[in-house]
Amino acid sequence: MPPAEGGPLRGSSAVTVVGGGVLGLTCALELARAGHRVQVLSADPVQDTTSAVAAALWFPYRAAPVDAVLRWGAASLAVFTELSADPSSGVVLRPGTVVHRTPEPDLWWAAGIPGLRPATADELPPGAPAGTRCTLPVVEMGRYLPWLLAACSAAGVDVAAARVTRLVDLPGDVVVVAAGLASGVLLGDDTCVPVQGQVVRLADPGLEDWLLDEDNPAGLTYVVPRGTDVIVGGTAVEGANGAEPDPRVEAAVLERACALVPALRDAPVLSRAVGLRPGRPTVRLDRTVVDGRPVVACYGHGGAGVTLSWGCAADVAALVSSP
């Protein structure tokens, strides 16, 4: 719940959050709910952030370390499951299939997922040898990000447009850096690299189930229906920083997806996009001191920013509130 009216709580801090994507806004909301006075500085409008490009199926893709990712993911899964009862949030629980192409797949991500079971033959896409069925949150970012922004506003968070180049210039008792790829630059961390992802948005031909095929020999493939549209991907090109869709890549992505989900073959293209995931060997979530002031870092989530957002935001709030 938002802080009670009547001013900040005892022990509250003035916190500046750098980053207006899903992680920055979720951290800001949790900090405001903990009684802090929060300002978010975002280089881009929320609809132009990398978060807006995400297919946003709950799944801890390209994120480490495992123990922390499982904990953050479980916390976020619980919140998204609760939010699915609110149509305005854009969160829907959908069944789907994770395709397996090895005899003993590593289901490290599956701890605590309710209803997990092997896929039956008639639930597998053409050519897939095996799979796991489960129901997971799908977060429609076109609705969820405005919902999150509105929740921040209702909690008293001030969101302003600003491109931050130096932390020393920022106001506040504490700074939270949750700005995706820009975080590494601000904190002098050269381990943060772009992981380019290209997607295409199709009209939904009436699909009910999502599909994830990480081990497809032709390349990463996912199909995430959202009721009126379907997000189809994808790519994960480490080090690539181009932001324009490549028609040849799109053709290959669509061919892979249509081979697995033939119903997509005649679906009209609604839009296309490229996002640069903030890749890092591990998620960085820690508290340090920069120029004499506490700085909490929260970045490097790879392809799992949405998936880990609520769990990481809870840890950020705990670090900001710690003595």
PDB file of C-alpha atoms in Angstrom:
ATOM      1  CA  MET A   1       0.000   0.000   0.000  1.00  0.00           C
ATOM      2  CA  PRO A   2       1.162   3.607  -0.556  1.00  0.00           C
ATOM      3  CA  PRO A   3       2.463   5.543   2.458  1.00  0.00           C
ATOM      4  CA  ALA A   4      -0.178   7.058   4.672  1.00  0.00           C
ATOM      5  CA  GLU A   5      -1.017  10.720   4.235  1.00  0.00           C
ATOM      6  CA  GLY A   6       0.606  13.233   6.547  1.00  0.00           C
ATOM      7  CA  GLY A   7       4.184  13.396   5.315  1.00  0.00           C
ATOM      8  CA  PRO A   8       7.137  11.016   5.061  1.00  0.00           C
ATOM      9  CA  LEU A   9       7.633   8.257   7.564  1.00  0.00           C
ATOM     10  CA  ARG A  10      10.294   8.518  10.249  1.00  0.00           C
ATOM     11  CA  GLY A  11      13.654   7.467   8.857  1.00  0.00           C
ATOM     12  CA  SER A  12      12.618   8.100   5.287  1.00  0.00           C
ATOM     13  CA  SER A  13      15.127   9.297   2.703  1.00  0.00           C
ATOM     14  CA  ALA A  14      14.979  11.429  -0.401  1.00  0.00           C
ATOM     15  CA  VAL A  15      15.779   8.915  -3.135  1.00  0.00           C
ATOM     16  CA  THR A  16      16.622   9.636  -6.769  1.00  0.00           C
ATOM     17  CA  VAL A  17      16.051   6.679  -9.087  1.00  0.00           C
ATOM     18  CA  VAL A  18      17.885   6.808 -12.411  1.00  0.00           C
ATOM     19  CA  GLY A  19      15.922   4.867 -15.034  1.00  0.00           C
ATOM     20  CA  GLY A  20      12.285   4.924 -16.085  1.00  0.00           C
ATOM     21  CA  GLY A  21      11.894   1.411 -17.447  1.00  0.00           C
ATOM     22  CA  VAL A  22      10.215  -1.478 -15.670  1.00  0.00           C
ATOM     23  CA  LEU A  23      12.966  -1.857 -13.061  1.00  0.00           C
ATOM     24  CA  GLY A  24      13.334   1.825 -12.290  1.00  0.00           C
ATOM     25  CA  LEU A  25       9.585   2.330 -11.908  1.00  0.00           C
ATOM     26  CA  THR A  26       9.088  -0.822  -9.838  1.00  0.00           C
ATOM     27  CA  CYS A  27      11.946   0.183  -7.525  1.00  0.00           C
ATOM     28  CA  ALA A  28      10.449   3.661  -7.220  1.00  0.00           C
ATOM     29  CA  LEU A  29       7.032   2.258  -6.341  1.00  0.00           C
ATOM     30  CA  GLU A  30       8.416  -0.063  -3.674  1.00  0.00           C
ATOM     31  CA  LEU A  31      10.522   2.755  -2.218  1.00  0.00           C
ATOM     32  CA  ALA A  32       7.516   5.068  -2.047  1.00  0.00           C
ATOM     33  CA  ARG A  33       5.463   2.352  -0.384  1.00  0.00           C
ATOM     34  CA  ALA A  34       8.274   2.018   2.178  1.00  0.00           C
ATOM     35  CA  GLY A  35       7.826   5.697   3.038  1.00  0.00           C
ATOM     36  CA  HIS A  36      10.659   7.288   1.064  1.00  0.00           C
ATOM     37  CA  ARG A  37      10.369  10.472  -0.992  1.00  0.00           C
ATOM     38  CA  VAL A  38      11.144   9.347  -4.527  1.00  0.00           C
ATOM     39  CA  GLN A  39      12.008  11.028  -7.795  1.00  0.00           C
ATOM     40  CA  VAL A  40      12.590   9.103 -11.025  1.00  0.00           C
ATOM     41  CA  LEU A  41      14.798  10.570 -13.749  1.00  0.00           C
ATOM     42  CA  SER A  42      14.277   8.896 -17.125  1.00  0.00           C
ATOM     43  CA  ALA A  43      16.137   9.587 -20.358  1.00  0.00           C
ATOM     44  CA  ASP A  44      13.169   8.348 -22.398  1.00  0.00           C
ATOM     45  CA  PRO A  45       9.377   8.267 -22.093  1.00  0.00           C
ATOM     46  CA  VAL A  46       8.222   4.928 -20.748  1.00  0.00           C
ATOM     47  CA  GLN A  47       6.850   3.843 -24.144  1.00  0.00           C
ATOM     48  CA  ASP A  48      10.320   4.320 -25.687  1.00  0.00           C
ATOM     49  CA  THR A  49      12.276   2.287 -23.141  1.00  0.00           C
ATOM     50  CA  THR A  50      13.720  -1.171 -23.789  1.00  0.00           C
ATOM     51  CA  SER A  51      11.040  -2.495 -21.435  1.00  0.00           C
ATOM     52  CA  ALA A  52       8.342  -1.509 -23.921  1.00  0.00           C
ATOM     53  CA  VAL A  53       9.762  -3.930 -26.510  1.00  0.00           C
ATOM     54  CA  ALA A  54       9.659  -6.974 -24.219  1.00  0.00           C
ATOM     55  CA  ALA A  55       7.416  -9.933 -24.969  1.00  0.00           C
ATOM     56  CA  ALA A  56       7.313 -10.114 -21.167  1.00  0.00           C
ATOM     57  CA  LEU A  57       6.527 -13.744 -20.576  1.00  0.00           C
ATOM     58  CA  TRP A  58       7.646 -14.506 -17.020  1.00  0.00           C
ATOM     59  CA  PHE A  59      10.824 -16.497 -17.607  1.00  0.00           C
ATOM     60  CA  PRO A  60      14.344 -15.947 -16.182  1.00  0.00           C
ATOM     61  CA  TYR A  61      16.142 -15.695 -19.536  1.00  0.00           C
ATOM     62  CA  ARG A  62      19.875 -14.862 -19.585  1.00  0.00           C
ATOM     63  CA  ALA A  63      20.058 -13.916 -15.908  1.00  0.00           C
ATOM     64  CA  ALA A  64      22.332 -15.068 -13.080  1.00  0.00           C
ATOM     65  CA  PRO A  65      23.218 -16.032 -10.365  1.00  0.00           C
ATOM     66  CA  VAL A  66      20.750 -18.873 -10.150  1.00  0.00           C
ATOM     67  CA  ASP A  67      19.923 -18.725  -6.428  1.00  0.00           C
ATOM     68  CA  ALA A  68      19.198 -15.000  -6.449  1.00  0.00           C
ATOM     69  CA  VAL A  69      17.341 -15.191  -9.763  1.00  0.00           C
ATOM     70  CA  LEU A  70      15.069 -17.919  -8.404  1.00  0.00           C
ATOM     71  CA  ARG A  71      14.325 -15.858  -5.304  1.00  0.00           C
ATOM     72  CA  TRP A  72      13.655 -12.645  -7.245  1.00  0.00           C
ATOM     73  CA  GLY A  73      11.642 -14.519  -9.842  1.00  0.00           C
ATOM     74  CA  ALA A  74       9.468 -16.246  -7.254  1.00  0.00           C
ATOM     75  CA  ALA A  75       8.673 -12.923  -5.575  1.00  0.00           C
ATOM     76  CA  SER A  76       7.758 -11.385  -8.924  1.00  0.00           C
ATOM     77  CA  LEU A  77       5.671 -14.399  -9.919  1.00  0.00           C
ATOM     78  CA  ALA A  78       3.591 -13.979  -6.767  1.00  0.00           C
ATOM     79  CA  VAL A  79       2.974 -10.281  -7.494  1.00  0.00           C
ATOM     80  CA  PHE A  80       2.123 -10.846 -11.153  1.00  0.00           C
ATOM     81  CA  THR A  81      -0.253 -13.653 -10.212  1.00  0.00           C
ATOM     82  CA  GLU A  82      -2.039 -11.259  -7.875  1.00  0.00           C
ATOM     83  CA  LEU A  83      -2.070  -8.504 -10.515  1.00  0.00           C
ATOM     84  CA  SER A  84      -3.664 -10.854 -13.054  1.00  0.00           C
ATOM     85  CA  ALA A  85      -6.943 -10.352 -11.173  1.00  0.00           C
ATOM     86  CA  ASP A  86      -6.855  -6.670 -12.220  1.00  0.00           C
ATOM     87  CA  PRO A  87      -7.649  -6.283 -15.963  1.00  0.00           C
ATOM     88  CA  SER A  88      -6.166  -2.773 -16.014  1.00  0.00           C
ATOM     89  CA  SER A  89      -2.698  -4.125 -15.143  1.00  0.00           C
ATOM     90  CA  GLY A  90      -2.231  -5.917 -18.471  1.00  0.00           C
ATOM     91  CA  VAL A  91      -1.110  -9.105 -16.694  1.00  0.00           C
ATOM     92  CA  VAL A  92      -2.720 -12.367 -17.822  1.00  0.00           C
ATOM     93  CA  LEU A  93      -1.988 -15.944 -16.728  1.00  0.00           C
ATOM     94  CA  ARG A  94      -1.568 -18.051 -19.867  1.00  0.00           C
ATOM     95  CA  PRO A  95      -0.738 -21.716 -20.426  1.00  0.00           C
ATOM     96  CA  GLY A  96       2.125 -22.611 -22.717  1.00  0.00           C
ATOM     97  CA  THR A  97       4.962 -24.942 -23.629  1.00  0.00           C
ATOM     98  CA  VAL A  98       8.713 -24.756 -23.095  1.00  0.00           C
ATOM     99  CA  VAL A  99      10.191 -26.936 -25.854  1.00  0.00           C
ATOM    100  CA  HIS A 100      13.021 -29.341 -24.992  1.00  0.00           C
ATOM    101  CA  ARG A 101      15.475 -30.698 -27.535  1.00  0.00           C
ATOM    102  CA  THR A 102      17.782 -32.624 -25.190  1.00  0.00           C
ATOM    103  CA  PRO A 103      17.036 -35.902 -23.376  1.00  0.00           C
ATOM    104  CA  GLU A 104      17.534 -34.410 -19.902  1.00  0.00           C
ATOM    105  CA  PRO A 105      16.616 -30.713 -19.994  1.00  0.00           C
ATOM    106  CA  ASP A 106      17.750 -28.463 -17.166  1.00  0.00           C
ATOM    107  CA  LEU A 107      14.589 -27.173 -15.514  1.00  0.00           C
ATOM    108  CA  TRP A 108      16.474 -24.938 -13.074  1.00  0.00           C
ATOM    109  CA  TRP A 109      13.867 -22.198 -13.562  1.00  0.00           C
ATOM    110  CA  ALA A 110      10.914 -24.408 -12.675  1.00  0.00           C
ATOM    111  CA  ALA A 111      11.170 -24.444  -8.876  1.00  0.00           C
ATOM    112  CA  GLY A 112       7.876 -23.347  -7.380  1.00  0.00           C
ATOM    113  CA  ILE A 113       5.970 -23.159 -10.673  1.00  0.00           C
ATOM    114  CA  PRO A 114       2.481 -24.582  -9.994  1.00  0.00           C
ATOM    115  CA  GLY A 115       0.993 -27.168 -12.327  1.00  0.00           C
ATOM    116  CA  LEU A 116       4.251 -28.011 -14.084  1.00  0.00           C
ATOM    117  CA  ARG A 117       4.038 -31.234 -16.135  1.00  0.00           C
ATOM    118  CA  PRO A 118       5.440 -32.886 -19.281  1.00  0.00           C
ATOM    119  CA  ALA A 119       3.718 -31.858 -22.502  1.00  0.00           C
ATOM    120  CA  THR A 120       1.653 -34.512 -24.255  1.00  0.00           C
ATOM    121  CA  ALA A 121       2.305 -35.318 -27.906  1.00  0.00           C
ATOM    122  CA  ASP A 122      -0.677 -33.297 -29.121  1.00  0.00           C
ATOM    123  CA  GLU A 123       0.538 -30.240 -27.152  1.00  0.00           C
ATOM    124  CA  LEU A 124       3.938 -30.151 -28.868  1.00  0.00           C
ATOM    125  CA  PRO A 125       4.584 -28.040 -31.968  1.00  0.00           C
ATOM    126  CA  PRO A 126       5.650 -29.753 -35.219  1.00  0.00           C
ATOM    127  CA  GLY A 127       9.103 -31.300 -34.930  1.00  0.00           C
ATOM    128  CA  ALA A 128       9.495 -30.745 -31.194  1.00  0.00           C
ATOM    129  CA  PRO A 129      10.579 -33.927 -29.371  1.00  0.00           C
ATOM    130  CA  ALA A 130       9.443 -32.922 -25.859  1.00  0.00           C
ATOM    131  CA  GLY A 131       8.368 -30.056 -23.691  1.00  0.00           C
ATOM    132  CA  THR A 132       7.119 -28.819 -20.348  1.00  0.00           C
ATOM    133  CA  ARG A 133       3.647 -27.365 -19.863  1.00  0.00           C
ATOM    134  CA  CYS A 134       2.931 -24.665 -17.312  1.00  0.00           C
ATOM    135  CA  THR A 135       0.887 -21.512 -16.772  1.00  0.00           C
ATOM    136  CA  LEU A 136       2.861 -18.287 -16.441  1.00  0.00           C
ATOM    137  CA  PRO A 137       2.168 -14.553 -16.408  1.00  0.00           C
ATOM    138  CA  VAL A 138       2.242 -12.708 -19.717  1.00  0.00           C
ATOM    139  CA  VAL A 139       2.660  -8.975 -19.161  1.00  0.00           C
ATOM    140  CA  GLU A 140       1.312  -6.788 -21.970  1.00  0.00           C
ATOM    141  CA  MET A 141       3.764  -3.920 -21.677  1.00  0.00           C
ATOM    142  CA  GLY A 142       1.616  -1.440 -23.581  1.00  0.00           C
ATOM    143  CA  ARG A 143      -0.849  -1.592 -20.682  1.00  0.00           C
ATOM    144  CA  TYR A 144       1.425  -2.576 -17.818  1.00  0.00           C
ATOM    145  CA  LEU A 145       3.932   0.268 -18.104  1.00  0.00           C
ATOM    146  CA  PRO A 146       1.200   2.968 -17.999  1.00  0.00           C
ATOM    147  CA  TRP A 147      -0.371   1.070 -15.081  1.00  0.00           C
ATOM    148  CA  LEU A 148       2.984   1.070 -13.277  1.00  0.00           C
ATOM    149  CA  LEU A 149       3.504   4.753 -14.034  1.00  0.00           C
ATOM    150  CA  ALA A 150       0.046   5.549 -12.646  1.00  0.00           C
ATOM    151  CA  ALA A 151       0.751   3.484  -9.520  1.00  0.00           C
ATOM    152  CA  CYS A 152       3.968   5.463  -8.992  1.00  0.00           C
ATOM    153  CA  SER A 153       2.086   8.738  -9.369  1.00  0.00           C
ATOM    154  CA  ALA A 154      -0.577   7.614  -6.888  1.00  0.00           C
ATOM    155  CA  ALA A 155       2.186   6.734  -4.398  1.00  0.00           C
ATOM    156  CA  GLY A 156       3.687  10.216  -4.677  1.00  0.00           C
ATOM    157  CA  VAL A 157       6.607   9.420  -6.997  1.00  0.00           C
ATOM    158  CA  ASP A 158       7.752  12.317  -9.177  1.00  0.00           C
ATOM    159  CA  VAL A 159       8.806  11.158 -12.672  1.00  0.00           C
ATOM    160  CA  ALA A 160      10.832  13.641 -14.713  1.00  0.00           C
ATOM    161  CA  ALA A 161      12.599  13.563 -18.070  1.00  0.00           C
ATOM    162  CA  ALA A 162      16.365  13.891 -17.721  1.00  0.00           C
ATOM    163  CA  ARG A 163      19.444  12.260 -19.232  1.00  0.00           C
ATOM    164  CA  VAL A 164      21.835  11.684 -16.356  1.00  0.00           C
ATOM    165  CA  THR A 165      25.561  11.766 -17.089  1.00  0.00           C
ATOM    166  CA  ARG A 166      27.033  12.173 -13.583  1.00  0.00           C
ATOM    167  CA  LEU A 167      25.718  10.833 -10.306  1.00  0.00           C
ATOM    168  CA  VAL A 168      27.365  13.636  -8.345  1.00  0.00           C
ATOM    169  CA  ASP A 169      24.940  16.126  -9.925  1.00  0.00           C
ATOM    170  CA  LEU A 170      21.840  14.376  -8.622  1.00  0.00           C
ATOM    171  CA  PRO A 171      19.768  15.445  -5.629  1.00  0.00           C
ATOM    172  CA  GLY A 172      18.778  13.108  -2.814  1.00  0.00           C
ATOM    173  CA  ASP A 173      20.131  11.266   0.199  1.00  0.00           C
ATOM    174  CA  VAL A 174      20.383   8.008  -1.777  1.00  0.00           C
ATOM    175  CA  VAL A 175      20.663   7.264  -5.498  1.00  0.00           C
ATOM    176  CA  VAL A 176      19.331   4.102  -7.151  1.00  0.00           C
ATOM    177  CA  VAL A 177      20.834   3.276 -10.543  1.00  0.00           C
ATOM    178  CA  ALA A 178      18.382   1.134 -12.522  1.00  0.00           C
ATOM    179  CA  ALA A 179      18.963   2.459 -16.021  1.00  0.00           C
ATOM    180  CA  GLY A 180      19.684  -0.707 -17.979  1.00  0.00           C
ATOM    181  CA  LEU A 181      22.714  -0.387 -20.248  1.00  0.00           C
ATOM    182  CA  ALA A 182      23.335   3.202 -19.155  1.00  0.00           C
ATOM    183  CA  SER A 183      23.940   1.958 -15.605  1.00  0.00           C
ATOM    184  CA  GLY A 184      27.334   0.529 -16.484  1.00  0.00           C
ATOM    185  CA  VAL A 185      28.471   3.851 -17.920  1.00  0.00           C
ATOM    186  CA  LEU A 186      27.328   5.781 -14.842  1.00  0.00           C
ATOM    187  CA  LEU A 187      29.080   3.375 -12.475  1.00  0.00           C
ATOM    188  CA  GLY A 188      32.211   2.696 -14.514  1.00  0.00           C
ATOM    189  CA  ASP A 189      31.267  -0.952 -15.063  1.00  0.00           C
ATOM    190  CA  ASP A 190      32.506  -2.295 -18.395  1.00  0.00           C
ATOM    191  CA  THR A 191      30.972  -5.761 -17.870  1.00  0.00           C
ATOM    192  CA  CYS A 192      27.524  -4.544 -18.989  1.00  0.00           C
ATOM    193  CA  VAL A 193      27.019  -5.249 -22.712  1.00  0.00           C
ATOM    194  CA  PRO A 194      24.042  -4.960 -25.070  1.00  0.00           C
ATOM    195  CA  VAL A 195      22.229  -8.138 -26.077  1.00  0.00           C
ATOM    196  CA  GLN A 196      20.218  -7.177 -29.123  1.00  0.00           C
ATOM    197  CA  GLY A 197      16.740  -8.621 -29.473  1.00  0.00           C
ATOM    198  CA  GLN A 198      14.494  -8.233 -32.506  1.00  0.00           C
ATOM    199  CA  VAL A 199      10.766  -8.943 -32.424  1.00  0.00           C
ATOM    200  CA  VAL A 200       7.786  -8.617 -34.731  1.00  0.00           C
ATOM    201  CA  ARG A 201       4.216  -8.005 -33.588  1.00  0.00           C
ATOM    202  CA  LEU A 202       1.519  -9.882 -35.497  1.00  0.00           C
ATOM    203  CA  ALA A 203      -2.248  -9.790 -35.364  1.00  0.00           C
ATOM    204  CA  ASP A 204      -3.426 -12.599 -33.099  1.00  0.00           C
ATOM    205  CA  PRO A 205      -5.158 -15.340 -35.121  1.00  0.00           C
ATOM    206  CA  GLY A 206      -6.767 -16.664 -31.938  1.00  0.00           C
ATOM    207  CA  LEU A 207      -3.883 -18.332 -30.130  1.00  0.00           C
ATOM    208  CA  GLU A 208      -4.322 -19.285 -26.492  1.00  0.00           C
ATOM    209  CA  ASP A 209      -0.892 -20.692 -25.637  1.00  0.00           C
ATOM    210  CA  TRP A 210       2.590 -19.219 -25.626  1.00  0.00           C
ATOM    211  CA  LEU A 211       5.626 -21.152 -26.880  1.00  0.00           C
ATOM    212  CA  LEU A 212       9.313 -20.892 -25.971  1.00  0.00           C
ATOM    213  CA  ASP A 213      11.997 -22.798 -27.909  1.00  0.00           C
ATOM    214  CA  GLU A 214      15.407 -21.643 -26.654  1.00  0.00           C
ATOM    215  CA  ASP A 215      17.277 -24.573 -28.205  1.00  0.00           C
ATOM    216  CA  ASN A 216      15.793 -24.381 -31.697  1.00  0.00           C
ATOM    217  CA  PRO A 217      18.692 -25.262 -34.029  1.00  0.00           C
ATOM    218  CA  ALA A 218      17.662 -22.401 -36.308  1.00  0.00           C
ATOM    219  CA  GLY A 219      17.722 -19.894 -33.458  1.00  0.00           C
ATOM    220  CA  LEU A 220      15.853 -18.681 -30.381  1.00  0.00           C
ATOM    221  CA  THR A 221      12.098 -18.752 -31.028  1.00  0.00           C
ATOM    222  CA  TYR A 222       9.174 -17.568 -28.958  1.00  0.00           C
ATOM    223  CA  VAL A 223       5.519 -16.876 -29.636  1.00  0.00           C
ATOM    224  CA  VAL A 224       3.610 -14.922 -26.998  1.00  0.00           C
ATOM    225  CA  PRO A 225      -0.093 -14.200 -27.710  1.00  0.00           C
ATOM    226  CA  ARG A 226      -1.682 -11.290 -25.897  1.00  0.00           C
ATOM    227  CA  GLY A 227      -5.297 -11.370 -27.067  1.00  0.00           C
ATOM    228  CA  THR A 228      -5.204  -8.854 -29.903  1.00  0.00           C
ATOM    229  CA  ASP A 229      -1.591  -9.339 -30.973  1.00  0.00           C
ATOM    230  CA  VAL A 230       1.274 -11.827 -30.791  1.00  0.00           C
ATOM    231  CA  ILE A 231       4.909 -11.001 -30.027  1.00  0.00           C
ATOM    232  CA  VAL A 232       7.184 -13.214 -32.109  1.00  0.00           C
ATOM    233  CA  GLY A 233      10.940 -13.427 -31.605  1.00  0.00           C
ATOM    234  CA  GLY A 234      13.662 -13.501 -31.487  1.00  0.00           C
ATOM    235  CA  THR A 235      17.349 -12.877 -31.356  1.00  0.00           C
ATOM    236  CA  ALA A 236      19.990 -12.468 -28.658  1.00  0.00           C
ATOM    237  CA  VAL A 237      23.058 -10.964 -30.328  1.00  0.00           C
ATOM    238  CA  GLU A 238      25.616 -10.086 -27.680  1.00  0.00           C
ATOM    239  CA  GLY A 239      27.539  -6.906 -28.397  1.00  0.00           C
ATOM    240  CA  ALA A 240      25.251  -5.699 -31.198  1.00  0.00           C
ATOM    241  CA  ASN A 241      23.899  -2.209 -30.584  1.00  0.00           C
ATOM    242  CA  GLY A 242      21.853  -1.443 -33.698  1.00  0.00           C
ATOM    243  CA  ALA A 243      18.326  -0.273 -32.955  1.00  0.00           C
ATOM    244  CA  GLU A 244      16.733  -0.692 -36.396  1.00  0.00           C
ATOM    245  CA  PRO A 245      14.900  -3.918 -37.373  1.00  0.00           C
ATOM    246  CA  ASP A 246      16.663  -5.992 -40.032  1.00  0.00           C
ATOM    247  CA  PRO A 247      14.230  -7.353 -42.669  1.00  0.00           C
ATOM    248  CA  ARG A 248      16.342 -10.476 -43.209  1.00  0.00           C
ATOM    249  CA  VAL A 249      16.391 -11.233 -39.487  1.00  0.00           C
ATOM    250  CA  GLU A 250      12.639 -10.680 -39.321  1.00  0.00           C
ATOM    251  CA  ALA A 251      12.052 -13.103 -42.194  1.00  0.00           C
ATOM    252  CA  ALA A 252      14.114 -15.772 -40.429  1.00  0.00           C
ATOM    253  CA  VAL A 253      12.340 -15.203 -37.117  1.00  0.00           C
ATOM    254  CA  LEU A 254       8.936 -15.492 -38.775  1.00  0.00           C
ATOM    255  CA  GLU A 255       9.935 -18.637 -40.641  1.00  0.00           C
ATOM    256  CA  ARG A 256      11.009 -20.327 -37.403  1.00  0.00           C
ATOM    257  CA  ALA A 257       7.865 -19.249 -35.604  1.00  0.00           C
ATOM    258  CA  CYS A 258       5.513 -20.265 -38.396  1.00  0.00           C
ATOM    259  CA  ALA A 259       7.142 -23.688 -38.607  1.00  0.00           C
ATOM    260  CA  LEU A 260       6.235 -24.202 -34.950  1.00  0.00           C
ATOM    261  CA  VAL A 261       2.880 -22.388 -35.038  1.00  0.00           C
ATOM    262  CA  PRO A 262       1.449 -22.700 -38.577  1.00  0.00           C
ATOM    263  CA  ALA A 263      -1.573 -20.551 -37.647  1.00  0.00           C
ATOM    264  CA  LEU A 264       0.746 -17.529 -37.793  1.00  0.00           C
ATOM    265  CA  ARG A 265       1.497 -17.849 -41.510  1.00  0.00           C
ATOM    266  CA  ASP A 266      -1.161 -15.423 -42.705  1.00  0.00           C
ATOM    267  CA  ALA A 267      -1.152 -13.126 -39.680  1.00  0.00           C
ATOM    268  CA  PRO A 268      -0.594  -9.467 -40.677  1.00  0.00           C
ATOM    269  CA  VAL A 269       2.456  -7.648 -39.315  1.00  0.00           C
ATOM    270  CA  LEU A 270       1.375  -4.847 -36.966  1.00  0.00           C
ATOM    271  CA  SER A 271       4.787  -3.493 -35.991  1.00  0.00           C
ATOM    272  CA  ARG A 272       8.415  -4.440 -35.472  1.00  0.00           C
ATOM    273  CA  ALA A 273      11.042  -3.422 -32.944  1.00  0.00           C
ATOM    274  CA  VAL A 274      14.560  -3.931 -31.625  1.00  0.00           C
ATOM    275  CA  GLY A 275      15.529  -3.745 -27.951  1.00  0.00           C
ATOM    276  CA  LEU A 276      18.952  -3.794 -26.333  1.00  0.00           C
ATOM    277  CA  ARG A 277      18.865  -6.019 -23.269  1.00  0.00           C
ATOM    278  CA  PRO A 278      21.333  -5.085 -20.508  1.00  0.00           C
ATOM    279  CA  GLY A 279      23.562  -8.157 -20.463  1.00  0.00           C
ATOM    280  CA  ARG A 280      26.006  -8.865 -17.652  1.00  0.00           C
ATOM    281  CA  PRO A 281      27.652 -12.028 -16.234  1.00  0.00           C
ATOM    282  CA  THR A 282      25.418 -11.563 -13.156  1.00  0.00           C
ATOM    283  CA  VAL A 283      22.738  -9.139 -12.091  1.00  0.00           C
ATOM    284  CA  ARG A 284      24.285  -6.366 -10.038  1.00  0.00           C
ATOM    285  CA  LEU A 285      22.225  -5.498  -6.976  1.00  0.00           C
ATOM    286  CA  ASP A 286      24.305  -3.948  -4.214  1.00  0.00           C
ATOM    287  CA  ARG A 287      24.884  -0.843  -2.113  1.00  0.00           C
ATOM    288  CA  THR A 288      28.099   1.156  -2.359  1.00  0.00           C
ATOM    289  CA  VAL A 289      29.204   4.705  -1.569  1.00  0.00           C
ATOM    290  CA  VAL A 290      29.939   7.092  -4.440  1.00  0.00           C
ATOM    291  CA  ASP A 291      31.149  10.630  -3.706  1.00  0.00           C
ATOM    292  CA  GLY A 292      30.174  10.165  -0.076  1.00  0.00           C
ATOM    293  CA  ARG A 293      26.580   9.114  -0.751  1.00  0.00           C
ATOM    294  CA  PRO A 294      24.920   5.678  -0.762  1.00  0.00           C
ATOM    295  CA  VAL A 295      24.262   4.343  -4.253  1.00  0.00           C
ATOM    296  CA  VAL A 296      22.199   1.194  -4.848  1.00  0.00           C
ATOM    297  CA  ALA A 297      22.829  -0.531  -8.183  1.00  0.00           C
ATOM    298  CA  CYS A 298      20.144  -2.641  -9.883  1.00  0.00           C
ATOM    299  CA  TYR A 299      20.986  -3.628 -13.448  1.00  0.00           C
ATOM    300  CA  GLY A 300      22.280  -6.367 -15.731  1.00  0.00           C
ATOM    301  CA  HIS A 301      19.049  -8.383 -15.875  1.00  0.00           C
ATOM    302  CA  GLY A 302      19.580  -9.664 -19.426  1.00  0.00           C
ATOM    303  CA  GLY A 303      16.268 -10.843 -20.837  1.00  0.00           C
ATOM    304  CA  ALA A 304      14.603 -11.102 -17.423  1.00  0.00           C
ATOM    305  CA  GLY A 305      13.976  -7.529 -16.315  1.00  0.00           C
ATOM    306  CA  VAL A 306      10.216  -7.939 -16.080  1.00  0.00           C
ATOM    307  CA  THR A 307      10.535 -11.426 -14.613  1.00  0.00           C
ATOM    308  CA  LEU A 308      12.776 -10.279 -11.751  1.00  0.00           C
ATOM    309  CA  SER A 309      11.420  -6.755 -11.284  1.00  0.00           C
ATOM    310  CA  TRP A 310       9.364  -7.074  -8.107  1.00  0.00           C
ATOM    311  CA  GLY A 311      11.854  -9.296  -6.289  1.00  0.00           C
ATOM    312  CA  CYS A 312      14.741  -6.984  -7.133  1.00  0.00           C
ATOM    313  CA  ALA A 313      12.726  -3.902  -6.172  1.00  0.00           C
ATOM    314  CA  ALA A 314      12.072  -5.394  -2.739  1.00  0.00           C
ATOM    315  CA  ASP A 315      15.801  -5.906  -2.236  1.00  0.00           C
ATOM    316  CA  VAL A 316      16.533  -2.372  -3.434  1.00  0.00           C
ATOM    317  CA  ALA A 317      14.036  -0.970  -0.920  1.00  0.00           C
ATOM    318  CA  ALA A 318      15.668  -3.016   1.846  1.00  0.00           C
ATOM    319  CA  LEU A 319      19.132  -1.722   0.912  1.00  0.00           C
ATOM    320  CA  VAL A 320      17.957   1.898   0.786  1.00  0.00           C
ATOM    321  CA  SER A 321      16.288   1.522   4.189  1.00  0.00           C
ATOM    322  CA  SER A 322      19.252  -0.186   5.849  1.00  0.00           C
ATOM    323  CA  PRO A 323      21.355   1.901   8.272  1.00  0.00           C
TER     324      PRO A 323
END
